Coordinates of C-alpha atoms and ligand atoms in Angstrom, one line a residue:
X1 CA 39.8 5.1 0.3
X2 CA 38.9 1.6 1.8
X3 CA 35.7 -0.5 0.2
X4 CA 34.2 -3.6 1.5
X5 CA 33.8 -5.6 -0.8
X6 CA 30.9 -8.0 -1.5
X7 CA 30.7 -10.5 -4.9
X8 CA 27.2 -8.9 -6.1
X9 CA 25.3 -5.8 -5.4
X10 CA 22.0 -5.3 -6.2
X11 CA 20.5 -1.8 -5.9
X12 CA 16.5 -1.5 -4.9
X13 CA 14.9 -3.8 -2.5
X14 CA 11.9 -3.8 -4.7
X15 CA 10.7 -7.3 -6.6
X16 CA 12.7 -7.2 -9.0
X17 CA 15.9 -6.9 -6.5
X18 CA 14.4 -8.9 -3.9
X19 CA 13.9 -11.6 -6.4
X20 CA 17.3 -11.4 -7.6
X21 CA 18.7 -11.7 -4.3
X22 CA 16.7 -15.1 -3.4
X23 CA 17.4 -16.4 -6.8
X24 CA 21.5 -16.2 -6.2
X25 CA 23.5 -18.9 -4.7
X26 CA 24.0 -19.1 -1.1
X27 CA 27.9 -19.2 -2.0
X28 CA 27.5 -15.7 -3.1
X29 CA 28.0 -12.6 -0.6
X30 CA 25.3 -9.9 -1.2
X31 CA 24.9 -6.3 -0.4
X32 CA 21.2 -5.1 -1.2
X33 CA 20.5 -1.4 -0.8
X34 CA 17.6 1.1 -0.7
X35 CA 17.3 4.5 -1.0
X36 CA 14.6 4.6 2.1
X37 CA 12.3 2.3 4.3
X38 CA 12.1 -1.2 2.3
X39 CA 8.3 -0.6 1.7
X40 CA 8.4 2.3 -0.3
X41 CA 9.1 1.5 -3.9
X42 CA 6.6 1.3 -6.8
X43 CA 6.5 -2.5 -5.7
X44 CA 4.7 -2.3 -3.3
X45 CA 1.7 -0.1 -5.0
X46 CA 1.0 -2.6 -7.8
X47 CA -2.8 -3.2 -7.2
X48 CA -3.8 -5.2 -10.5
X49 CA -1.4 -8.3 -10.3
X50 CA 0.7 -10.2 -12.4
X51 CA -0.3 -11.4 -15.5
X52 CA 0.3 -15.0 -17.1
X53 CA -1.0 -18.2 -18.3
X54 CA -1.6 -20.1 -15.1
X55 CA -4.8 -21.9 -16.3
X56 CA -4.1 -23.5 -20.0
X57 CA -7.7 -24.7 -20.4
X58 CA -8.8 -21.3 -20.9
X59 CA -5.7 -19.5 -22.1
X60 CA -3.0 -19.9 -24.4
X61 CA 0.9 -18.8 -24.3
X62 CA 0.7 -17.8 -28.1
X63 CA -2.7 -15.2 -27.4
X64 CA -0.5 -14.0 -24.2
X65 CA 2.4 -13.4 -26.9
X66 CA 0.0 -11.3 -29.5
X67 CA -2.0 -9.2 -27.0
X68 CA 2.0 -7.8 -25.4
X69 CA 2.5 -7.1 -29.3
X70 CA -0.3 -5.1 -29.7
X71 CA -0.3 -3.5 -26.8
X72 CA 3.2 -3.0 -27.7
X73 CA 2.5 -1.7 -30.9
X74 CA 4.7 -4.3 -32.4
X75 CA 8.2 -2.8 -31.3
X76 CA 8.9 -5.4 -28.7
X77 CA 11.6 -7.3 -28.7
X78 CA 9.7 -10.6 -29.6
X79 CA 12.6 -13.3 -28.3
X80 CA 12.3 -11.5 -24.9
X81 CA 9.1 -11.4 -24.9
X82 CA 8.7 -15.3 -25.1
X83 CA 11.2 -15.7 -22.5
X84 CA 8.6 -13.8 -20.7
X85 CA 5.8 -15.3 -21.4
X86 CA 7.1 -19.2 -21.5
X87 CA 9.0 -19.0 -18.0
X88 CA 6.4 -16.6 -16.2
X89 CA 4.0 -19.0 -14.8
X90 CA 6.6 -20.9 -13.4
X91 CA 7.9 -18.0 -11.6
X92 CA 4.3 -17.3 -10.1
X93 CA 3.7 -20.7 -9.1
X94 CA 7.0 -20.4 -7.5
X95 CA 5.9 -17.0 -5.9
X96 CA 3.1 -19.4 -4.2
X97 CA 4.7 -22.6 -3.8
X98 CA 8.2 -21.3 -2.1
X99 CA 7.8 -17.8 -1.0
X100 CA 4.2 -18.6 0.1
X101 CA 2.7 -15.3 -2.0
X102 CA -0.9 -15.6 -1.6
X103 CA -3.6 -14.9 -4.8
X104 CA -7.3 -14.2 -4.3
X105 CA -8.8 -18.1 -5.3
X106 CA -12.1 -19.2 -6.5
X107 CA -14.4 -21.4 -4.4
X108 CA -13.0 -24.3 -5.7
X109 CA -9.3 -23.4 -4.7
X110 CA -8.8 -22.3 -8.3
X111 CA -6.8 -19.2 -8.6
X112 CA -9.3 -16.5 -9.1
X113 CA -7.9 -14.5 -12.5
X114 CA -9.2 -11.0 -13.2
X115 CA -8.9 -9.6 -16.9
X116 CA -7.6 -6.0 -17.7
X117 CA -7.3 -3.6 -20.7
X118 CA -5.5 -5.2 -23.6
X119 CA -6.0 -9.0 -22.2
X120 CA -7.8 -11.3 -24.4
X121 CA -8.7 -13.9 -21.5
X122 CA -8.6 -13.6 -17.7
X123 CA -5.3 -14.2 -16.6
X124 CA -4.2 -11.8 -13.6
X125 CA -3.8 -13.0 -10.7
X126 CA -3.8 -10.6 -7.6
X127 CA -4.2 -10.2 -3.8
X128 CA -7.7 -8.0 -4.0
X129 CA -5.9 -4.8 -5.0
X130 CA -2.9 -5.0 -3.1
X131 CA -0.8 -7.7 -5.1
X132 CA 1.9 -5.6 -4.9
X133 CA 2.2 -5.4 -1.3
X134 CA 1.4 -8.6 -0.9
X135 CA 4.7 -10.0 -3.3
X136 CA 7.0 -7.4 -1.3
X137 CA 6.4 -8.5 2.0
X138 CA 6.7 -11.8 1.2
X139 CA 9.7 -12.0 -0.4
X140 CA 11.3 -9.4 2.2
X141 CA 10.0 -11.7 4.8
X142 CA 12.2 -14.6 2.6
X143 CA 15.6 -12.1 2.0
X144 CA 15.6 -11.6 5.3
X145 CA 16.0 -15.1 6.4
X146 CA 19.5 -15.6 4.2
X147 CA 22.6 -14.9 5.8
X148 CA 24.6 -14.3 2.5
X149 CA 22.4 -11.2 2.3
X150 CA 22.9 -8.1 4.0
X151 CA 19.8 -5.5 3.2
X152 CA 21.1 -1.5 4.2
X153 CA 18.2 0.7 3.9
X154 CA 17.8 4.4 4.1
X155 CA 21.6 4.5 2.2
X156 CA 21.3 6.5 -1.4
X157 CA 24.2 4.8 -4.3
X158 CA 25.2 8.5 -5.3
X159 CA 28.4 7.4 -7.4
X160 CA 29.2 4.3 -9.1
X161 CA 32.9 3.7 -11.0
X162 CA 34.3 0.9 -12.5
X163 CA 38.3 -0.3 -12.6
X164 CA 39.2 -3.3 -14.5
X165 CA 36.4 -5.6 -13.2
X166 CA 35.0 -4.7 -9.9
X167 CA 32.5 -1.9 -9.6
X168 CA 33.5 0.9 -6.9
X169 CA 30.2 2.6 -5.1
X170 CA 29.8 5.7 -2.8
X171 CA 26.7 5.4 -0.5
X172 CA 25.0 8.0 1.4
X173 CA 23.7 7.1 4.7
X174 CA 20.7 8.8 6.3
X175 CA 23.3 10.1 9.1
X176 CA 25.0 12.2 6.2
X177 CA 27.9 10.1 5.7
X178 CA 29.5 8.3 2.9
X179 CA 30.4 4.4 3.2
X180 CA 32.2 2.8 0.4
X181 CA 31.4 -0.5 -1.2
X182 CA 32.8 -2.4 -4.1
X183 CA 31.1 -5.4 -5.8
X184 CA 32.6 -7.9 -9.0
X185 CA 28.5 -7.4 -10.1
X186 CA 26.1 -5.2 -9.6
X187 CA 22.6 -5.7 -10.8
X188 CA 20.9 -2.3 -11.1
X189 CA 17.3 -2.5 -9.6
X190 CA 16.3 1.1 -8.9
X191 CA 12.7 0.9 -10.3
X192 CA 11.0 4.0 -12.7
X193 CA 11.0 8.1 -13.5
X194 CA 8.3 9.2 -12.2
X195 CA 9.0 12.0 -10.1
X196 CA 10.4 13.6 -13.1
X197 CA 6.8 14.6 -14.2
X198 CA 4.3 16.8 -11.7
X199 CA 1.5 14.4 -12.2
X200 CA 2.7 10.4 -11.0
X201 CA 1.4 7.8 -9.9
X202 CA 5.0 6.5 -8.7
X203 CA 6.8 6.5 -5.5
X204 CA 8.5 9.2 -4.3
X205 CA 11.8 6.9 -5.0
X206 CA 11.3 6.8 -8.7
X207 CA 13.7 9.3 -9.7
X208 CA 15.7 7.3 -11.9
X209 CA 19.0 6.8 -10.6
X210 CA 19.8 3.7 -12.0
X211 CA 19.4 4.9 -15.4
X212 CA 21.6 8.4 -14.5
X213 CA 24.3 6.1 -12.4
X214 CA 24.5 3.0 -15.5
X215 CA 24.2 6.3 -17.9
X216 CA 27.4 8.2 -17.0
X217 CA 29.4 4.7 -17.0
X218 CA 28.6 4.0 -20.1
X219 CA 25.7 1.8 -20.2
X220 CA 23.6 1.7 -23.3
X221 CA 20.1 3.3 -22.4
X222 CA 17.3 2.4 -24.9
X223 CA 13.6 4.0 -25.6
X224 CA 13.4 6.3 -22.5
X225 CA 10.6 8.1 -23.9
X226 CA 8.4 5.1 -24.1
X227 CA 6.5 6.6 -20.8
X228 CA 3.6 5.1 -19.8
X229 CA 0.5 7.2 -18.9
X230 CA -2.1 6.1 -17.0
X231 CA -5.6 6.8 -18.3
X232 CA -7.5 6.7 -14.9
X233 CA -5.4 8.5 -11.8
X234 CA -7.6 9.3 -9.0
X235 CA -7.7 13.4 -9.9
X236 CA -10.3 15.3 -7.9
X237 CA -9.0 19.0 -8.6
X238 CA -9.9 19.6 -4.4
X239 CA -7.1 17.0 -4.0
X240 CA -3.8 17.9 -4.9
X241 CA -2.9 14.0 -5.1
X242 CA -3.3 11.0 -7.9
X243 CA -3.3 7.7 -6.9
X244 CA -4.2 4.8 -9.4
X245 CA -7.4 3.9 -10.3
X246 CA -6.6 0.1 -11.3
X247 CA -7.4 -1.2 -14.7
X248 CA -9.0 -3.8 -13.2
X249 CA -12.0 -1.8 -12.6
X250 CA -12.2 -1.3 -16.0
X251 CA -12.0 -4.9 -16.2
X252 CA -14.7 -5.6 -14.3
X253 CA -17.2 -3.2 -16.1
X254 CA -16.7 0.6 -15.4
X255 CA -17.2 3.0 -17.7
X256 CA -15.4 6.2 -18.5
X257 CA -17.4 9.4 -18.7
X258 CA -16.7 12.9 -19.8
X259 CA -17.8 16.5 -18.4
X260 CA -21.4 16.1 -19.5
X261 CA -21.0 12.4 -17.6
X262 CA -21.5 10.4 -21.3
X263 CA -19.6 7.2 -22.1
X264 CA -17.6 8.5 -24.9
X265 CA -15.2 5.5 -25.0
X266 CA -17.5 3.4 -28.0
X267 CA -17.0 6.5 -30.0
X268 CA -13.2 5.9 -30.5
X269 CA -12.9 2.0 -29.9
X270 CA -16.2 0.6 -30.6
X271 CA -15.3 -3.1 -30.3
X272 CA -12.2 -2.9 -27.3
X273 CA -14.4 0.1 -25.6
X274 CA -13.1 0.8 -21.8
X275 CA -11.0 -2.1 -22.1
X276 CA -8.4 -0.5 -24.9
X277 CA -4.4 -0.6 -23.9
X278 CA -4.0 2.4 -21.7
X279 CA -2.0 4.5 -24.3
X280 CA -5.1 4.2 -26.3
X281 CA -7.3 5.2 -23.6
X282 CA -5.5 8.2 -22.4
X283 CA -5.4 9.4 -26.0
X284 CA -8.9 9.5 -26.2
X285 CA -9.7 11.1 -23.0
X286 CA -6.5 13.9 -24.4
X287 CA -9.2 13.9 -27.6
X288 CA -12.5 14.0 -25.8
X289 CA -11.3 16.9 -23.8
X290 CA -10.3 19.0 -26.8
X291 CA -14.4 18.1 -28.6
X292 CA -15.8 19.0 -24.9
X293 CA -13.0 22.1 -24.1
X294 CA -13.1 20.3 -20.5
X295 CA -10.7 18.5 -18.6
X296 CA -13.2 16.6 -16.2
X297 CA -13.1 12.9 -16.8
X298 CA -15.3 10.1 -14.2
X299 CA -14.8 6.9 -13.8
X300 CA -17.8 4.9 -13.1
X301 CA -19.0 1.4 -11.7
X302 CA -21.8 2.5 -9.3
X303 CA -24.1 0.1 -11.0
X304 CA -22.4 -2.9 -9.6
X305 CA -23.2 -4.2 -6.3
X306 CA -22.0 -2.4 -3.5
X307 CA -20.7 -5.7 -2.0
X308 CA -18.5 -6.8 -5.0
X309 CA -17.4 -3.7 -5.5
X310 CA -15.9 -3.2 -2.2
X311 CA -14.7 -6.7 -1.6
X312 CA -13.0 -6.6 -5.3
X313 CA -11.3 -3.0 -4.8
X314 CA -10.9 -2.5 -0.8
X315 CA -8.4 0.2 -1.0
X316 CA -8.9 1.8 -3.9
X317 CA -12.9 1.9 -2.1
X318 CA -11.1 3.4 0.7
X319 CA -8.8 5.5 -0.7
X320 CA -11.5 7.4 -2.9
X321 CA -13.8 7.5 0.1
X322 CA -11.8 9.5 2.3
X323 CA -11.3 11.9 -0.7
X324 CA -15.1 12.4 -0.4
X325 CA -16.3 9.6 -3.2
X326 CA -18.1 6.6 -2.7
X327 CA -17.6 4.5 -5.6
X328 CA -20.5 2.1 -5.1
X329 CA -22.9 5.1 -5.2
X330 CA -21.5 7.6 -7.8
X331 CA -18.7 8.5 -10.6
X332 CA -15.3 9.2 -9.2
X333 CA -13.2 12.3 -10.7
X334 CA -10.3 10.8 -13.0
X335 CA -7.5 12.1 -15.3
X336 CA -4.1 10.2 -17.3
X337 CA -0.9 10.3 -14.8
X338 CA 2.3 9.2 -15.5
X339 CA 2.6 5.7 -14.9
X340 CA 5.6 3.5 -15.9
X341 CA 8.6 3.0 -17.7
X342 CA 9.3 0.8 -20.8
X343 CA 12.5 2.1 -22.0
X344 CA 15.6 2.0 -19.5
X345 CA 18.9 0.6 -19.2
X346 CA 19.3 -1.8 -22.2
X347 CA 19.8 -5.2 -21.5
X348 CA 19.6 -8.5 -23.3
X349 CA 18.1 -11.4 -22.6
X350 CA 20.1 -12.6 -19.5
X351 CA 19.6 -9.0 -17.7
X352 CA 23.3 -8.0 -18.9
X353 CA 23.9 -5.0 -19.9
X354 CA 26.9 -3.7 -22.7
X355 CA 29.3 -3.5 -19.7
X356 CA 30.6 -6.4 -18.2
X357 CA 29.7 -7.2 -14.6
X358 CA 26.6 -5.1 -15.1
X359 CA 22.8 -6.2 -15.2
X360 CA 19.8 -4.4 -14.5
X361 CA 16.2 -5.2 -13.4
X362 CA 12.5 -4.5 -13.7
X363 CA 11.5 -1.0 -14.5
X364 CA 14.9 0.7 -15.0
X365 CA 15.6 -2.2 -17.4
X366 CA 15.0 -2.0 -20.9
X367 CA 14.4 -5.6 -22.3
X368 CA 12.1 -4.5 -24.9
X369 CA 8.9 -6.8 -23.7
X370 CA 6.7 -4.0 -23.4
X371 CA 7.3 -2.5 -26.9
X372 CA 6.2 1.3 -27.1
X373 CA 3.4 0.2 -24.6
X374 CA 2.7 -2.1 -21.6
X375 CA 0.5 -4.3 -21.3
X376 CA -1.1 -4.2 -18.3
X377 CA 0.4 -6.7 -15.2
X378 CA 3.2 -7.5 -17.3
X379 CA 6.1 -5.8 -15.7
X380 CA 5.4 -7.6 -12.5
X381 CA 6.5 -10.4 -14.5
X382 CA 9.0 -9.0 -16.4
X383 CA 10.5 -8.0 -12.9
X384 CA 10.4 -11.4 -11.3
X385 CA 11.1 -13.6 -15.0
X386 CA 14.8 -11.2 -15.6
X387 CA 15.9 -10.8 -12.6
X388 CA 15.9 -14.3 -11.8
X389 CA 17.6 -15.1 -14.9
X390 CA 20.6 -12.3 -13.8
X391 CA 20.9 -14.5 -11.2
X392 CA 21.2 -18.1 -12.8
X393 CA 23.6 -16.2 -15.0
X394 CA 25.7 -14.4 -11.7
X395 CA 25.6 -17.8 -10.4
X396 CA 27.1 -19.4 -13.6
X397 CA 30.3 -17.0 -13.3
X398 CA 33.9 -17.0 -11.5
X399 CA 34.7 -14.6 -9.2
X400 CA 38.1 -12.9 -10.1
X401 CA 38.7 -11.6 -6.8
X402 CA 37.4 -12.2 -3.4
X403 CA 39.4 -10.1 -1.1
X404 CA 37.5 -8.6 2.1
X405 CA 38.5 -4.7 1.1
X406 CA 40.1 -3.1 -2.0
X407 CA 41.9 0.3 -1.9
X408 CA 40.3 2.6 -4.9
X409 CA 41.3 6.1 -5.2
X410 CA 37.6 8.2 -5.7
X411 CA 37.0 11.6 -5.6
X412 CA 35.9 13.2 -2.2
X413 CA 32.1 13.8 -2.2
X414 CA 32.9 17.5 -0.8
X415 CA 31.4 20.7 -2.1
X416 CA 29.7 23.7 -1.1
X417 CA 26.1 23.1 0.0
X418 CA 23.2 22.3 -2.5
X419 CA 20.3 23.9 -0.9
X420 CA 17.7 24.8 -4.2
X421 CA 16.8 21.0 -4.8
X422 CA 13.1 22.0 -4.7
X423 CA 13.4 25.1 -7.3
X424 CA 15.6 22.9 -9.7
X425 CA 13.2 20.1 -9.4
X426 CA 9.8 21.5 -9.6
X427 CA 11.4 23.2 -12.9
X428 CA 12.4 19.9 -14.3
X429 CA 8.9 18.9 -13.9
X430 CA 7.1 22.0 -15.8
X431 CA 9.5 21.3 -18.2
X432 CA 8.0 17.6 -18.8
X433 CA 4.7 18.5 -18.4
X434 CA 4.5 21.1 -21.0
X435 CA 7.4 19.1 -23.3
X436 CA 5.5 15.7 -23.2
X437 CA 2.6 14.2 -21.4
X438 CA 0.6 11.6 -23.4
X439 CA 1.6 13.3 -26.5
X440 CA 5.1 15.4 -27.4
X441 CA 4.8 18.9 -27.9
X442 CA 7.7 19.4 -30.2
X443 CA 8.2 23.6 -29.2
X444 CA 8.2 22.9 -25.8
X445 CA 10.6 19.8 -26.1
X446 CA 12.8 22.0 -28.2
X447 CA 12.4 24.7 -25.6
X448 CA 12.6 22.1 -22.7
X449 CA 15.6 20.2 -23.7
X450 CA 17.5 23.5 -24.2
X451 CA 17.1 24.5 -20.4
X452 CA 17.2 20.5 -19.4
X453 CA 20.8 20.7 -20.7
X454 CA 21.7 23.8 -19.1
X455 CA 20.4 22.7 -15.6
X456 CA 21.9 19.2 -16.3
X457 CA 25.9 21.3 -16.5
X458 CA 25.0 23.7 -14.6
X459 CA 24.6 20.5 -11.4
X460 CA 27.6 18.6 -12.7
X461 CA 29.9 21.5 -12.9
X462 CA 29.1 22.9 -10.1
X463 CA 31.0 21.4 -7.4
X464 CA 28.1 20.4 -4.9
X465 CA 28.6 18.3 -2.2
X466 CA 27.2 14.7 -3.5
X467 CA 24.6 13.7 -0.8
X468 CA 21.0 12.6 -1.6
X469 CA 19.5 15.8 -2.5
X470 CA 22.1 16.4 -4.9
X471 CA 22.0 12.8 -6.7
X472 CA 18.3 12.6 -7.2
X473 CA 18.6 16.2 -8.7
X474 CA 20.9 15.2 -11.1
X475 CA 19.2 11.6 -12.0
X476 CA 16.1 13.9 -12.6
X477 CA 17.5 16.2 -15.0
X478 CA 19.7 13.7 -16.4
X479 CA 16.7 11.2 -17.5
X480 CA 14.6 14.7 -18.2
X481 CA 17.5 15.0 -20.6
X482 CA 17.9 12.1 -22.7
X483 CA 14.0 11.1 -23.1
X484 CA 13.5 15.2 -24.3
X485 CA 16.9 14.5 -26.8
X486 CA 14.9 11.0 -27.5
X487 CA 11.6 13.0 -28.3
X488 CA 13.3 15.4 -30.4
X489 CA 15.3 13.2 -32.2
X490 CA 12.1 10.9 -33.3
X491 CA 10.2 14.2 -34.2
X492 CA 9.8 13.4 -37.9
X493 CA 9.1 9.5 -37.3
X494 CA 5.4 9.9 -36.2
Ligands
FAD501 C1 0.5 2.7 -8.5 C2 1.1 1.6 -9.3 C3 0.4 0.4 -9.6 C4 1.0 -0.6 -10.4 N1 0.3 -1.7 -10.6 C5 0.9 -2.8 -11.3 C6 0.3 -4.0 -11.5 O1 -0.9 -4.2 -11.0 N2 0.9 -5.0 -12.1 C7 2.2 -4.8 -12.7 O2 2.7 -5.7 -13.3 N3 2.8 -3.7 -12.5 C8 2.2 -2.6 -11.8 N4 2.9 -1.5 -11.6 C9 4.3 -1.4 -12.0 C10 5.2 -2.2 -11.1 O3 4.7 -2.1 -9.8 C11 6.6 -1.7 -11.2 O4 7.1 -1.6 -12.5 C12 7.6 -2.7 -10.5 O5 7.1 -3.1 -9.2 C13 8.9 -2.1 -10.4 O6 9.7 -2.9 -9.5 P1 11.2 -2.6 -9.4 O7 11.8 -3.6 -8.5 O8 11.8 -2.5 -10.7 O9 11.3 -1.1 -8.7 P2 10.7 -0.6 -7.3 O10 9.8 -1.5 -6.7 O11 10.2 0.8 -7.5 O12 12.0 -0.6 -6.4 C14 13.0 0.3 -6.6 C15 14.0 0.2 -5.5 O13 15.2 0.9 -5.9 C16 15.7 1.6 -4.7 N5 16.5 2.8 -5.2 C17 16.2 3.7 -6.2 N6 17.3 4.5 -6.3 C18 18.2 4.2 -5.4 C19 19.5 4.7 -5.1 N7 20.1 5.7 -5.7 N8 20.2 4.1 -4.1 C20 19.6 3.0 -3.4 N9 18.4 2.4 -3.7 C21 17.7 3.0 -4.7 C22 14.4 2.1 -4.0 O14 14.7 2.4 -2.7 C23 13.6 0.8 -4.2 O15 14.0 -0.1 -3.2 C24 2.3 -0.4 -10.8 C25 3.1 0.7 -10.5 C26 2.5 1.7 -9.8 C27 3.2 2.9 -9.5

């Protein structure tokens, strides 16, 4: 088989890869790909913002340090975490300066900072509650203007091999057939899990292929069952949908309530209240639901002005509103959702991983910043501070070979049809509800990892044709695999 080759390829077209992609030199010839339309990543849902010290009056790079940790719960991997925090701001303030990314600003032209659970001073900034968005299109708008970068979308990286030094990739195209690439680096940017629980709030891309792909060739993956779960998911039981509630609202002064539509928050954090890291809160509202027997949970800022409500939360206001809520009047219907990632592909603190040639990026990436918990707005950060420093170290490299095509010999992606994607996936999912969601139920994870490995052979022996269908399936039982061996390994540690 023929591959094109290209010196660096950077999978996901989220911030994290996008970011990467500005941040290399122009020398450098650049294949970027993603699994569907560029805009659908869990990029481009961030609401909150990006957190970091961009006003030093009123904020210090040491208190940003302590509140990761303690959010954290103190397993962070402190060096990376002051990379983090020390080169962030510039990376914001380059966001504005060169990419043009524009934050909500104060009166005075100051940026306007919000605060959210976990923060000890105001230090977010965001685009009302589509930051997100905002960053994405930006920087696509940027990628798109460099002609050492070629962007494929809608193309799935099913297989990925390695000979000596170049890396050797099969890609499935949304016509249903195979292209081959090869790249001297590839910088894995393939964003979270999500879609391996039932409740997410993540795109439907999140289905950890990265971490499957960088698995299989030997890549070190590290804390994969530090999941995030998100205390307030929009979860109205009419609605068979969640969609994030920011922390920010918490930020600004809502309160959670349970069935009887009491505050019960004081009761377990009487001094950090609402405003607790989320693990904290969503383990409370898993407690308060055990004292009440119910699982109806509100969250609830009716009290503030109509006006600031809606010009602080727009969509979020919209989004609950055509579910039948109107936020500025009433409590609207919550529950904890799966949320993000800490653990991933382990990298240091350059973005290289423990094979040569290979980096990886925001949420698939494990660089230990977030600890056993994030703190809110920090992997927005963590995605833009990393993957610009993969670049800087890509850019410091020689290229051992620059020919225009290599000859590799790879398996043919032939097989008989794989047609029960749904039933296989919808099983994995069970699985993790029942095994682990906000807390780890060690019966079911013993049950659950039984049946995870079984479906996990069952797809790689079985001689399926490798298309999309097929690669997500796998990448979903594969990461449903090591986080349940993770959880069951760690059983006695608690
Ligand atoms: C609802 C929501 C709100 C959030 N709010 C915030 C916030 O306010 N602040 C904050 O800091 N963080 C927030 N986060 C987390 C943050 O958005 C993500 O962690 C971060 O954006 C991840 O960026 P990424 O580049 O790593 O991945 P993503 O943006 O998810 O991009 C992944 C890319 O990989 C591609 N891809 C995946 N698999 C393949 C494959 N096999 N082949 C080809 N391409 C592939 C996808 O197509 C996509 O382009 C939020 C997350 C969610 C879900």
């Amino acid at each position: 088989m023929i591959f094109k080759r290209f010196d660096v390829l950077i999978v996901g077209t989220g911030i994290s890869g996008i970011y990467a992609a500005l941040n290399l030199d122009k020398r450098l010839n650049v294949l970027m790909l993603s699994k569907k339309e560029l805009s659908l990543c869990n990029s481009a849902l961030a609401q909150g913002g990006v957190a970091a010290v961009l006003d030093p009056a009123n904020d210090e790079k040491s208190l940003h340090v302590k509140d990761t940790l303690i959010a954290g719960q103190y397993k962070n991997n402190l060096e990376n975490v002051e990379i983090l925090v020390e080169q962030g701001p510039r990376d914001v303030e380059r966001l504005i300066e060169k990419y043009g990314v524009d934050f909500d600003r104060n009166a005075d032209g100051s940026l306007a900072l919000t605060l959210e659970g976990g923060h000890s001073r105001r230090r977010i900034a965001h685009h009302k509650d589509t930051t997100g968005k905002e960053i994405e299109t930006r920087l696509i708008e940027q990628v798109g203007k460099l002609e050492n970068v070629t962007v494929i979308n809608n193309s799935v990286l099913c297989r990925l091999e390695r000979e000596n030094t170049m890396f050797f990739a099969d890609v499935y195209t949304e016509n249903g057939t195979h292209e081959y690439y090869c790249a001297n680096f590839v910088v894995m940017a393939t964003g979270g899990i999500g879609r391996v629980y039932k409740y997410t709030t993540n795109s439907a891309i999140a289905t950890g292929d990265g971490i499957a792909l960088a698995y299989e060739l030997g890549a070190k993956i590290k804390n994969l069952s530090y999941v995030q779960f998100h205390p307030t998911a929009f979860a109205d039981k009419k609605n068979n949908e969640c969609f994030l509630v920011s922390e920010a609202v918490r930020g600004e002064g809502a309160y959670l309530l349970n069935c009887n539509k009491e505050r019960f928050m004081p009761d377990y954090e009487p001094e950090r209240k609402e405003l607790a890291p989320r693990d904290v809160v969503s383990k409370c509202i898993m407690e308060e639901q055990k004292k009440t027997g119910s699982d109806e949970f509100w969250l609830d800022i009716s009290y503030k002005p109509a006006d600031f409500i809606k010009q602080h939360f727009p969509m979020i206001y919209e989004n609950v509103l055509e579910k039948g809520y109107d936020m500025t009047k009433e409590p609207i219907p919550i529950y904890p959702c799966q949320h993000y990632l800490m653990g991933g592909i382990n990298v240091d603190g350059k973005g290289a991983t423990n094979i040569e040639g290979l980096y990886s990026a925001g949420e698939c990436s494990h660089t230990g910043v977030h600890g056993k918990n994030r703190l809110a707005s920090n992997s927005l950060l963590e995605a833009l501070v990393f993957s610009r420093l993969i670049a800087e170290d890509i850019n410091a490299k020689d290229l051992t070979d620059s020919r225009a095509e290599i000859e590799y010999n790879m398996s043919a992606p032939d097989g008989k049809s794989f047609s029960n994607k749904s039933e296989i996936q919808n099983e994995i999912r069970s699985i993790m509800q029942r095994a682990y969601f906000v807390y780890p139920n060690y019966e079911e994870t013993e049950k659950g990892l039984k049946r995870i490995k079984e479906i996990k052979q069952a797809l790689e022996n079985g001689g399926y044709e490798i298309n999309a269908d097929y690669t997500e399936t796998k990448s979903l039982a594969t990461v449903a695999y090591i986080i349940l061996s993770e959880i069951w390994e760690r059983r006695n540690e608690e």
